[in-house]
């Protein structure tokens, strides 16, 4: 018998193609089947070979068998090769080869290239955020100028082209004359007046389509280049779905204003305030997703270390940032209810409402829960209470956290405090000016600015790395305590 013997094992194709993904128990079963055809004196212990397979791959593995009694130094070399498998499946082999090439591409991606890609994606998302801000501001002007019902049809493709001649303008104006808003509110309107309100609604709709295109085209490019894969691609696809859903909610809101109002309420035709709140809430949700993802793209890989507070305080810091964001968002949505019900045109005083902190008719509707959604006085009171709660919470949180957070979190926290007071003053000014157009538009833009600062601070707190403080005493203090102890004992 030769001292050195080469033994080639032929593994079935289904096991050979997937063996690189098998664990140790599965490899034990593979080896036990493969070794069963060998003489007992040349069988290798599977437990000895499996670790080598795990760390060495499938090519050029060697192990020593000490189970042969006929030779003092018996060496068995096992060489597993995919290309020499008797029943290799070409499809499985190509799949494994493609997977190995993908792994090689991931290995070749340097840290500088990864950071460059993240910054490009972050810049693209920030541009989309800027477009969303423009659309939200134009939407505020559209609502305040009562222009939202000037276009009575929803044409996502053909509606991009504006009227090009006088005949087309007359056709659109005739369609608008059939709406309840024109019949009961704008019956005096002429064609030139119609062109003015049509302009703002048209710009608002074109802005929404621009956001969709500015997001979709780069997203498809990054997905084709495999910059976005797996869960990241699903997340970005979900944000595009949110853009489409936002357009659908906007049209449903407009459609509600084209219907005849309830005769019992004796109200002018207008869009549903609940759908208006849903429309604005969806826009703010989309903006939050875009901005937070963009901020995470610009966060450094090395997280700032925070060791000057306790673990419980660190948890309170992150939960407080999330709570302020939720409070800001809720206050903004409640403001949409105020705008939809035209509740800002009553009780134009502050801080009282009819000589008291809350109005007398705050609970006039039955059942009681309807007051929070349909009672103009209650809706305005809720918005006042939420705004005051937000300002108080930001002030208290700032006084507690400003000395505990690192330098990277102090700037967004300062912005959060300053914009909170600015937004509160703009809200009071909107009320006292009887919803003046420039002040009301600035107030809605301030809501986005406040939401942005909350997201900025939340992103910075989420990027902190908490390090527990060491309980070891300094050497000088330890020696001082030791000397005091000696003196007491002596």
Short mmCIF file of C-alpha atoms in Angstrom, two decimals:
data_model
loop_
_atom_site.label_atom_id
_atom_site.label_comp_id
_atom_site.label_asym_id
_atom_site.label_seq_id
_atom_site.Cartn_x
_atom_site.Cartn_y
_atom_site.Cartn_z
CA UNK A 1 0.00 0.00 0.00
CA UNK A 2 1.32 3.44 -0.92
CA UNK A 3 2.09 5.89 1.84
CA UNK A 4 0.56 8.83 0.02
CA UNK A 5 -2.80 8.32 -1.65
CA UNK A 6 -5.00 10.82 -3.50
CA UNK A 7 -8.71 10.12 -3.17
CA UNK A 8 -11.26 11.99 -5.32
CA UNK A 9 -14.83 11.98 -4.09
CA UNK A 10 -17.71 12.54 -6.46
CA UNK A 11 -20.61 14.38 -4.81
CA UNK A 12 -24.06 14.64 -6.46
CA UNK A 13 -24.70 17.89 -8.33
CA UNK A 14 -27.43 19.20 -6.05
CA UNK A 15 -25.13 18.88 -3.04
CA UNK A 16 -22.06 20.12 -4.86
CA UNK A 17 -23.73 23.30 -6.11
CA UNK A 18 -25.11 24.23 -2.71
CA UNK A 19 -22.34 22.90 -0.48
CA UNK A 20 -20.84 26.34 0.00
CA UNK A 21 -24.06 27.37 1.73
CA UNK A 22 -24.41 24.28 3.92
CA UNK A 23 -23.72 24.28 7.63
CA UNK A 24 -21.63 21.81 9.61
CA UNK A 25 -24.49 19.31 10.30
CA UNK A 26 -25.39 19.19 6.59
CA UNK A 27 -21.73 18.68 5.62
CA UNK A 28 -21.52 15.81 8.07
CA UNK A 29 -24.35 14.10 6.20
CA UNK A 30 -22.67 14.79 2.82
CA UNK A 31 -19.36 13.32 3.94
CA UNK A 32 -20.95 10.29 5.55
CA UNK A 33 -22.66 9.44 2.25
CA UNK A 34 -19.49 10.05 0.22
CA UNK A 35 -17.23 8.05 2.54
CA UNK A 36 -19.53 5.07 2.73
CA UNK A 37 -18.16 3.83 -0.62
CA UNK A 38 -14.52 3.84 0.61
CA UNK A 39 -12.69 1.08 2.47
CA UNK A 40 -12.81 1.52 6.24
CA UNK A 41 -9.08 2.07 6.48
CA UNK A 42 -9.23 5.13 4.22
CA UNK A 43 -12.27 6.86 5.67
CA UNK A 44 -11.67 10.27 7.15
CA UNK A 45 -13.39 11.61 10.22
CA UNK A 46 -16.09 14.06 9.02
CA UNK A 47 -15.71 16.21 12.12
CA UNK A 48 -12.06 16.77 11.20
CA UNK A 49 -12.84 17.71 7.61
CA UNK A 50 -15.89 19.95 8.12
CA UNK A 51 -14.07 22.86 9.80
CA UNK A 52 -11.60 22.87 6.92
CA UNK A 53 -14.44 22.99 4.44
CA UNK A 54 -16.05 25.86 6.38
CA UNK A 55 -12.92 27.99 6.36
CA UNK A 56 -11.18 26.78 3.22
CA UNK A 57 -13.88 26.38 0.61
CA UNK A 58 -14.16 23.37 -1.70
CA UNK A 59 -10.79 23.30 -3.45
CA UNK A 60 -7.47 21.96 -2.17
CA UNK A 61 -8.59 20.76 1.26
CA UNK A 62 -6.32 18.40 3.11
CA UNK A 63 -6.68 16.41 6.24
CA UNK A 64 -4.78 13.70 8.01
CA UNK A 65 -6.36 10.33 8.73
CA UNK A 66 -5.03 8.48 11.72
CA UNK A 67 -7.43 5.57 11.37
CA UNK A 68 -5.22 3.33 9.16
CA UNK A 69 -3.41 0.69 11.15
CA UNK A 70 -1.34 -0.73 8.26
CA UNK A 71 0.70 2.43 7.75
CA UNK A 72 2.47 4.46 10.45
CA UNK A 73 2.16 7.76 8.53
CA UNK A 74 -0.91 7.57 6.30
CA UNK A 75 -1.87 10.80 4.62
CA UNK A 76 -5.20 11.14 2.79
CA UNK A 77 -5.65 14.15 0.56
CA UNK A 78 -9.19 14.98 -0.37
CA UNK A 79 -9.66 17.26 -3.35
CA UNK A 80 -13.21 18.38 -3.96
CA UNK A 81 -13.72 20.10 -7.31
CA UNK A 82 -17.04 21.20 -8.78
CA UNK A 83 -15.83 20.70 -12.34
CA UNK A 84 -15.21 16.94 -11.78
CA UNK A 85 -18.57 16.09 -10.28
CA UNK A 86 -20.13 13.26 -12.23
CA UNK A 87 -23.61 14.78 -12.40
CA UNK A 88 -22.89 18.53 -12.33
CA UNK A 89 -25.86 20.64 -13.35
CA UNK A 90 -24.81 23.49 -15.63
CA UNK A 91 -27.60 25.74 -14.40
CA UNK A 92 -26.60 25.34 -10.77
CA UNK A 93 -22.98 25.92 -11.67
CA UNK A 94 -23.80 29.18 -13.52
CA UNK A 95 -25.90 30.33 -10.55
CA UNK A 96 -23.06 29.70 -8.11
CA UNK A 97 -20.62 31.40 -10.46
CA UNK A 98 -22.88 34.46 -10.71
CA UNK A 99 -23.21 34.60 -6.93
CA UNK A 100 -19.42 34.44 -6.54
CA UNK A 101 -19.02 37.30 -9.04
CA UNK A 102 -21.50 39.41 -7.04
CA UNK A 103 -19.57 38.71 -3.86
CA UNK A 104 -16.35 39.74 -5.61
CA UNK A 105 -17.98 43.02 -6.71
CA UNK A 106 -19.03 43.72 -3.14
CA UNK A 107 -15.49 43.06 -1.95
CA UNK A 108 -14.03 45.39 -4.58
CA UNK A 109 -16.32 48.26 -3.44
CA UNK A 110 -14.09 50.54 -1.37
CA UNK A 111 -15.19 52.75 1.50
CA UNK A 112 -14.60 55.88 -0.60
CA UNK A 113 -16.84 54.55 -3.36
CA UNK A 114 -19.54 53.60 -0.87
CA UNK A 115 -19.46 57.07 0.67
CA UNK A 116 -19.59 58.67 -2.78
CA UNK A 117 -22.68 56.68 -3.70
CA UNK A 118 -24.38 57.54 -0.42
CA UNK A 119 -23.76 61.25 -0.95
CA UNK A 120 -25.11 61.13 -4.50
CA UNK A 121 -28.28 59.38 -3.30
CA UNK A 122 -28.59 61.81 -0.39
CA UNK A 123 -28.26 64.82 -2.69
CA UNK A 124 -30.95 63.42 -4.98
CA UNK A 125 -33.31 62.94 -2.03
CA UNK A 126 -32.66 66.48 -0.80
CA UNK A 127 -33.60 67.83 -4.25
CA UNK A 128 -36.85 65.85 -4.04
CA UNK A 129 -37.44 67.35 -0.58
CA UNK A 130 -37.03 70.84 -2.01
CA UNK A 131 -39.58 70.07 -4.72
CA UNK A 132 -42.03 68.78 -2.11
CA UNK A 133 -41.63 72.03 -0.14
CA UNK A 134 -42.46 74.05 -3.26
CA UNK A 135 -45.54 71.93 -3.96
CA UNK A 136 -46.75 72.28 -0.35
CA UNK A 137 -46.33 76.08 -0.41
CA UNK A 138 -48.12 76.34 -3.77
CA UNK A 139 -50.85 74.12 -2.34
CA UNK A 140 -51.32 76.58 0.52
CA UNK A 141 -51.71 79.44 -1.97
CA UNK A 142 -54.15 77.32 -3.99
CA UNK A 143 -56.28 76.69 -0.93
CA UNK A 144 -56.25 80.28 0.33
CA UNK A 145 -57.14 81.72 -3.09
CA UNK A 146 -59.95 79.14 -3.48
CA UNK A 147 -58.38 77.82 -6.67
CA UNK A 148 -58.49 74.11 -5.93
CA UNK A 149 -61.75 73.39 -7.80
CA UNK A 150 -60.91 75.29 -10.99
CA UNK A 151 -59.85 72.08 -12.83
CA UNK A 152 -62.73 69.62 -12.71
CA UNK A 153 -61.05 66.66 -14.48
CA UNK A 154 -58.15 64.41 -13.61
CA UNK A 155 -55.92 63.73 -16.63
CA UNK A 156 -52.44 62.60 -15.48
CA UNK A 157 -50.96 62.63 -19.01
CA UNK A 158 -52.96 64.96 -21.23
CA UNK A 159 -53.51 67.38 -18.36
CA UNK A 160 -49.87 68.42 -18.55
CA UNK A 161 -50.55 70.60 -21.60
CA UNK A 162 -52.22 73.92 -20.61
CA UNK A 163 -54.86 75.70 -22.71
CA UNK A 164 -53.18 77.12 -25.82
CA UNK A 165 -55.93 79.23 -27.37
CA UNK A 166 -59.06 81.13 -26.47
CA UNK A 167 -61.35 78.29 -27.51
CA UNK A 168 -59.74 75.88 -25.04
CA UNK A 169 -59.95 78.48 -22.27
CA UNK A 170 -63.67 78.93 -22.93
CA UNK A 171 -64.25 75.18 -22.79
CA UNK A 172 -62.53 74.87 -19.40
CA UNK A 173 -64.43 77.90 -18.10
CA UNK A 174 -67.76 76.38 -19.20
CA UNK A 175 -66.89 73.18 -17.32
CA UNK A 176 -66.16 75.20 -14.20
CA UNK A 177 -69.49 77.05 -14.49
CA UNK A 178 -71.29 73.74 -13.90
CA UNK A 179 -69.71 73.27 -10.45
CA UNK A 180 -71.55 74.14 -7.22
CA UNK A 181 -68.74 76.50 -6.24
CA UNK A 182 -69.27 78.73 -9.26
CA UNK A 183 -73.06 78.66 -8.94
CA UNK A 184 -73.17 79.57 -5.24
CA UNK A 185 -69.92 81.52 -4.66
CA UNK A 186 -68.20 82.69 -7.87
CA UNK A 187 -71.13 83.46 -10.16
CA UNK A 188 -69.70 86.93 -10.79
CA UNK A 189 -66.38 85.53 -12.07
CA UNK A 190 -65.18 86.39 -15.59
CA UNK A 191 -62.72 84.56 -17.80
CA UNK A 192 -59.73 86.62 -16.62
CA UNK A 193 -60.55 85.80 -13.00
CA UNK A 194 -60.84 82.14 -13.92
CA UNK A 195 -57.38 82.20 -15.50
CA UNK A 196 -55.93 83.41 -12.20
CA UNK A 197 -57.34 80.57 -10.09
CA UNK A 198 -56.62 78.07 -12.87
CA UNK A 199 -52.95 79.10 -12.81
CA UNK A 200 -52.41 78.13 -9.16
CA UNK A 201 -54.20 74.78 -9.43
CA UNK A 202 -52.33 73.98 -12.64
CA UNK A 203 -48.94 74.82 -11.08
CA UNK A 204 -49.81 72.69 -8.04
CA UNK A 205 -50.64 69.66 -10.19
CA UNK A 206 -47.59 70.11 -12.43
CA UNK A 207 -45.46 70.31 -9.28
CA UNK A 208 -46.79 66.97 -8.09
CA UNK A 209 -45.96 65.34 -11.43
CA UNK A 210 -42.50 66.91 -11.33
CA UNK A 211 -41.85 65.34 -7.93
CA UNK A 212 -42.85 61.95 -9.33
CA UNK A 213 -40.55 62.20 -12.35
CA UNK A 214 -37.65 63.65 -10.35
CA UNK A 215 -37.90 60.66 -8.06
CA UNK A 216 -38.68 57.85 -10.53
CA UNK A 217 -35.97 58.41 -13.15
CA UNK A 218 -32.96 58.48 -10.75
CA UNK A 219 -34.48 55.60 -8.77
CA UNK A 220 -34.60 53.39 -11.87
CA UNK A 221 -31.04 54.41 -12.73
CA UNK A 222 -29.69 53.55 -9.29
CA UNK A 223 -31.61 50.28 -9.28
CA UNK A 224 -30.21 49.33 -12.70
CA UNK A 225 -26.67 50.09 -11.52
CA UNK A 226 -27.32 47.98 -8.39
CA UNK A 227 -26.71 50.91 -6.07
CA UNK A 228 -30.04 50.04 -4.44
CA UNK A 229 -30.58 46.35 -3.75
CA UNK A 230 -32.58 44.24 -1.35
CA UNK A 231 -34.40 46.04 1.48
CA UNK A 232 -33.07 49.44 0.37
CA UNK A 233 -34.65 49.03 -3.07
CA UNK A 234 -37.94 48.01 -1.45
CA UNK A 235 -37.82 51.09 0.81
CA UNK A 236 -37.25 53.46 -2.12
CA UNK A 237 -39.96 51.74 -4.16
CA UNK A 238 -42.33 52.23 -1.24
CA UNK A 239 -41.61 55.96 -1.19
CA UNK A 240 -42.46 56.16 -4.89
CA UNK A 241 -45.71 54.37 -4.13
CA UNK A 242 -46.37 57.01 -1.49
CA UNK A 243 -45.96 59.71 -4.17
CA UNK A 244 -48.61 58.03 -6.31
CA UNK A 245 -50.89 57.60 -3.31
CA UNK A 246 -50.50 61.31 -2.55
CA UNK A 247 -51.77 62.19 -6.01
CA UNK A 248 -54.75 59.87 -5.59
CA UNK A 249 -55.68 61.44 -2.23
CA UNK A 250 -55.41 64.90 -3.81
CA UNK A 251 -57.86 64.02 -6.56
CA UNK A 252 -60.31 62.46 -4.08
CA UNK A 253 -60.10 65.68 -2.10
CA UNK A 254 -60.91 67.78 -5.19
CA UNK A 255 -63.72 65.41 -6.15
CA UNK A 256 -65.36 65.95 -2.76
CA UNK A 257 -65.61 69.67 -3.50
CA UNK A 258 -67.35 69.10 -6.84
CA UNK A 259 -70.36 67.49 -5.15
CA UNK A 260 -73.42 69.31 -3.89
CA UNK A 261 -73.07 70.24 -0.18
CA UNK A 262 -75.57 69.10 2.41
CA UNK A 263 -78.55 71.53 2.36
CA UNK A 264 -79.01 71.24 6.12
CA UNK A 265 -75.56 72.63 6.89
CA UNK A 266 -76.07 75.68 4.66
CA UNK A 267 -72.36 75.79 3.87
CA UNK A 268 -70.58 76.94 0.74
CA UNK A 269 -69.21 74.18 -1.53
CA UNK A 270 -65.71 73.20 -0.48
CA UNK A 271 -63.50 70.16 -0.25
CA UNK A 272 -63.81 67.74 2.64
CA UNK A 273 -61.67 68.94 5.54
CA UNK A 274 -60.91 65.33 6.47
CA UNK A 275 -59.56 64.60 2.99
CA UNK A 276 -57.62 67.86 3.12
CA UNK A 277 -56.00 66.71 6.37
CA UNK A 278 -55.23 63.32 4.79
CA UNK A 279 -53.72 65.08 1.76
CA UNK A 280 -51.47 67.28 3.88
CA UNK A 281 -50.62 64.42 6.24
CA UNK A 282 -49.54 62.22 3.33
CA UNK A 283 -47.38 65.05 1.96
CA UNK A 284 -45.72 65.51 5.35
CA UNK A 285 -45.19 61.75 5.66
CA UNK A 286 -43.55 61.62 2.23
CA UNK A 287 -41.37 64.61 3.10
CA UNK A 288 -40.35 63.01 6.39
CA UNK A 289 -39.34 59.75 4.70
CA UNK A 290 -37.31 61.55 2.04
CA UNK A 291 -35.56 63.90 4.44
CA UNK A 292 -34.76 61.30 7.11
CA UNK A 293 -33.32 58.92 4.49
CA UNK A 294 -31.25 61.76 3.01
CA UNK A 295 -29.91 62.73 6.43
CA UNK A 296 -28.90 59.12 7.13
CA UNK A 297 -26.92 59.13 3.86
CA UNK A 298 -24.80 62.04 5.11
CA UNK A 299 -24.19 60.63 8.58
CA UNK A 300 -20.55 59.63 9.18
CA UNK A 301 -19.66 55.97 9.56
CA UNK A 302 -17.89 56.68 12.83
CA UNK A 303 -20.62 57.44 15.33
CA UNK A 304 -20.04 60.12 17.99
CA UNK A 305 -19.48 58.58 21.42
CA UNK A 306 -21.69 59.69 24.28
CA UNK A 307 -20.42 58.78 27.74
CA UNK A 308 -21.40 61.70 29.98
CA UNK A 309 -24.94 60.46 30.71
CA UNK A 310 -26.43 57.28 32.06
CA UNK A 311 -28.08 54.59 29.99
CA UNK A 312 -31.54 55.64 31.16
CA UNK A 313 -30.86 59.25 30.15
CA UNK A 314 -29.69 58.08 26.74
CA UNK A 315 -32.98 56.23 26.23
CA UNK A 316 -34.91 59.31 27.36
CA UNK A 317 -32.94 61.42 24.88
CA UNK A 318 -33.88 59.25 21.88
CA UNK A 319 -37.47 58.78 22.97
CA UNK A 320 -37.81 62.51 23.59
CA UNK A 321 -36.60 63.29 20.06
CA UNK A 322 -39.13 60.83 18.63
CA UNK A 323 -41.90 62.25 20.83
CA UNK A 324 -41.22 65.81 19.66
CA UNK A 325 -41.40 64.65 16.05
CA UNK A 326 -44.77 62.95 16.65
CA UNK A 327 -46.09 66.03 18.46
CA UNK A 328 -44.99 68.32 15.63
CA UNK A 329 -46.63 66.12 13.01
CA UNK A 330 -49.90 65.90 14.95
CA UNK A 331 -50.04 69.68 15.37
CA UNK A 332 -49.54 70.19 11.63
CA UNK A 333 -52.36 67.77 10.74
CA UNK A 334 -54.67 69.50 13.22
CA UNK A 335 -53.87 72.76 11.43
CA UNK A 336 -55.16 71.18 8.19
CA UNK A 337 -58.49 70.55 9.94
CA UNK A 338 -58.59 74.22 10.94
CA UNK A 339 -57.92 75.26 7.34
CA UNK A 340 -60.50 72.88 5.90
CA UNK A 341 -63.28 74.08 8.22
CA UNK A 342 -62.24 77.77 7.84
CA UNK A 343 -61.96 77.77 11.62
CA UNK A 344 -59.19 80.37 11.54
CA UNK A 345 -61.73 83.06 10.69
CA UNK A 346 -63.46 82.85 14.08
CA UNK A 347 -62.16 83.86 17.51
CA UNK A 348 -59.45 86.07 16.04
CA UNK A 349 -57.90 86.81 19.40
CA UNK A 350 -55.26 85.31 21.64
CA UNK A 351 -54.94 83.78 24.20
CA UNK A 352 -58.69 83.90 24.95
CA UNK A 353 -61.59 82.60 22.87
CA UNK A 354 -64.65 84.72 23.53
CA UNK A 355 -63.35 85.98 26.86
CA UNK A 356 -62.21 82.57 28.16
CA UNK A 357 -59.52 79.98 27.44
CA UNK A 358 -61.98 77.70 25.60
CA UNK A 359 -65.25 78.53 23.84
CA UNK A 360 -68.67 77.84 25.27
CA UNK A 361 -69.78 75.69 22.30
CA UNK A 362 -66.78 73.36 22.57
CA UNK A 363 -69.09 70.35 23.19
CA UNK A 364 -72.30 71.39 21.48
CA UNK A 365 -72.48 68.45 19.02
CA UNK A 366 -73.88 65.01 19.78
CA UNK A 367 -72.27 62.53 20.02
CA UNK A 368 -69.40 64.28 21.75
CA UNK A 369 -66.62 62.81 19.60
CA UNK A 370 -67.90 64.71 16.55
CA UNK A 371 -66.81 68.00 18.11
CA UNK A 372 -63.13 67.18 17.64
CA UNK A 373 -63.65 66.72 13.88
CA UNK A 374 -66.63 68.85 12.83
CA UNK A 375 -66.98 71.67 15.36
CA UNK A 376 -65.05 74.73 14.16
CA UNK A 377 -64.56 76.14 17.67
CA UNK A 378 -63.35 72.82 19.07
CA UNK A 379 -60.98 72.23 16.15
CA UNK A 380 -59.38 75.64 16.63
CA UNK A 381 -59.10 75.06 20.38
CA UNK A 382 -57.41 71.70 19.74
CA UNK A 383 -54.88 73.32 17.43
CA UNK A 384 -54.12 76.03 19.98
CA UNK A 385 -53.66 73.44 22.72
CA UNK A 386 -51.40 71.25 20.57
CA UNK A 387 -49.28 74.24 19.49
CA UNK A 388 -48.85 75.39 23.09
CA UNK A 389 -48.00 71.83 24.18
CA UNK A 390 -45.41 71.53 21.41
CA UNK A 391 -43.75 74.80 22.33
CA UNK A 392 -43.68 73.93 26.04
CA UNK A 393 -42.32 70.43 25.37
CA UNK A 394 -39.55 71.73 23.11
CA UNK A 395 -38.55 74.35 25.69
CA UNK A 396 -38.42 71.88 28.58
CA UNK A 397 -36.61 69.26 26.51
CA UNK A 398 -34.08 71.84 25.34
CA UNK A 399 -33.30 72.97 28.89
CA UNK A 400 -32.73 69.33 29.91
CA UNK A 401 -30.79 68.04 26.89
CA UNK A 402 -28.63 70.95 25.74
CA UNK A 403 -25.86 70.17 28.27
CA UNK A 404 -26.02 66.42 27.76
CA UNK A 405 -25.86 66.05 23.97
CA UNK A 406 -22.58 66.22 22.02
CA UNK A 407 -21.69 69.06 19.67
CA UNK A 408 -23.18 67.29 16.64
CA UNK A 409 -26.66 67.43 18.23
CA UNK A 410 -26.57 70.98 19.60
CA UNK A 411 -27.06 72.74 16.26
CA UNK A 412 -30.30 70.89 15.29
CA UNK A 413 -31.54 71.30 18.87
CA UNK A 414 -30.95 75.07 18.69
CA UNK A 415 -32.77 75.19 15.35
CA UNK A 416 -35.65 73.22 16.84
CA UNK A 417 -36.06 75.71 19.68
CA UNK A 418 -35.80 78.80 17.47
CA UNK A 419 -38.20 77.53 14.78
CA UNK A 420 -40.71 76.45 17.46
CA UNK A 421 -41.02 80.01 18.78
CA UNK A 422 -41.08 81.44 15.24
CA UNK A 423 -43.87 79.08 14.21
CA UNK A 424 -45.86 79.88 17.35
CA UNK A 425 -45.62 83.61 16.60
CA UNK A 426 -46.64 83.01 12.97
CA UNK A 427 -49.69 81.07 14.15
CA UNK A 428 -50.81 83.94 16.39
CA UNK A 429 -50.18 86.42 13.58
CA UNK A 430 -52.28 84.33 11.19
CA UNK A 431 -55.14 84.37 13.67
CA UNK A 432 -54.95 88.08 14.43
CA UNK A 433 -54.64 89.04 10.72
CA UNK A 434 -57.82 87.13 9.83
CA UNK A 435 -55.80 84.57 7.80
CA UNK A 436 -53.84 86.99 5.67
CA UNK A 437 -52.43 85.24 2.59
CA UNK A 438 -48.67 85.94 3.10
CA UNK A 439 -48.80 85.20 6.83
CA UNK A 440 -50.84 82.00 6.40
CA UNK A 441 -48.50 80.70 3.68
CA UNK A 442 -45.50 81.46 5.91
CA UNK A 443 -47.24 79.60 8.73
CA UNK A 444 -47.62 76.45 6.61
CA UNK A 445 -44.02 76.70 5.44
CA UNK A 446 -42.99 77.10 9.08
CA UNK A 447 -44.68 73.79 9.86
CA UNK A 448 -42.39 72.10 7.34
CA UNK A 449 -39.36 73.89 8.80
CA UNK A 450 -40.28 72.72 12.30
CA UNK A 451 -40.77 69.17 11.06
CA UNK A 452 -37.39 69.33 9.31
CA UNK A 453 -35.56 70.42 12.47
CA UNK A 454 -37.26 67.62 14.44
CA UNK A 455 -36.15 65.06 11.85
CA UNK A 456 -32.63 66.49 11.84
CA UNK A 457 -32.34 66.20 15.60
CA UNK A 458 -33.83 62.69 15.56
CA UNK A 459 -31.35 61.53 12.92
CA UNK A 460 -28.43 62.88 14.95
CA UNK A 461 -29.58 61.20 18.17
CA UNK A 462 -30.05 57.89 16.34
CA UNK A 463 -26.46 58.08 15.15
CA UNK A 464 -25.00 58.39 18.67
CA UNK A 465 -23.05 55.58 20.25
CA UNK A 466 -23.60 55.23 23.97
CA UNK A 467 -20.56 54.27 26.07
CA UNK A 468 -20.98 53.43 29.71
CA UNK A 469 -18.99 55.53 32.11
CA UNK A 470 -16.13 53.77 33.82
CA UNK A 471 -16.56 53.16 37.55
CA UNK A 472 -12.80 52.92 38.15
CA UNK A 473 -11.45 55.59 40.47
CA UNK A 474 -8.57 57.78 39.26
CA UNK A 475 -5.20 56.87 40.74
CA UNK A 476 -4.84 60.12 42.69
CA UNK A 477 -8.26 59.76 44.28
CA UNK A 478 -7.56 56.12 45.06
CA UNK A 479 -4.30 57.01 46.81
CA UNK A 480 -6.00 59.78 48.79
CA UNK A 481 -8.64 57.34 50.04
CA UNK A 482 -5.90 54.84 50.84
CA UNK A 483 -4.00 57.43 52.91
CA UNK A 484 -7.17 58.40 54.78
CA UNK A 485 -7.85 54.76 55.57
CA UNK A 486 -4.31 54.28 56.92
CA UNK A 487 -4.62 57.32 59.14
CA UNK A 488 -7.88 56.06 60.59
CA UNK A 489 -6.42 52.65 61.27
CA UNK A 490 -3.31 54.12 62.89
#
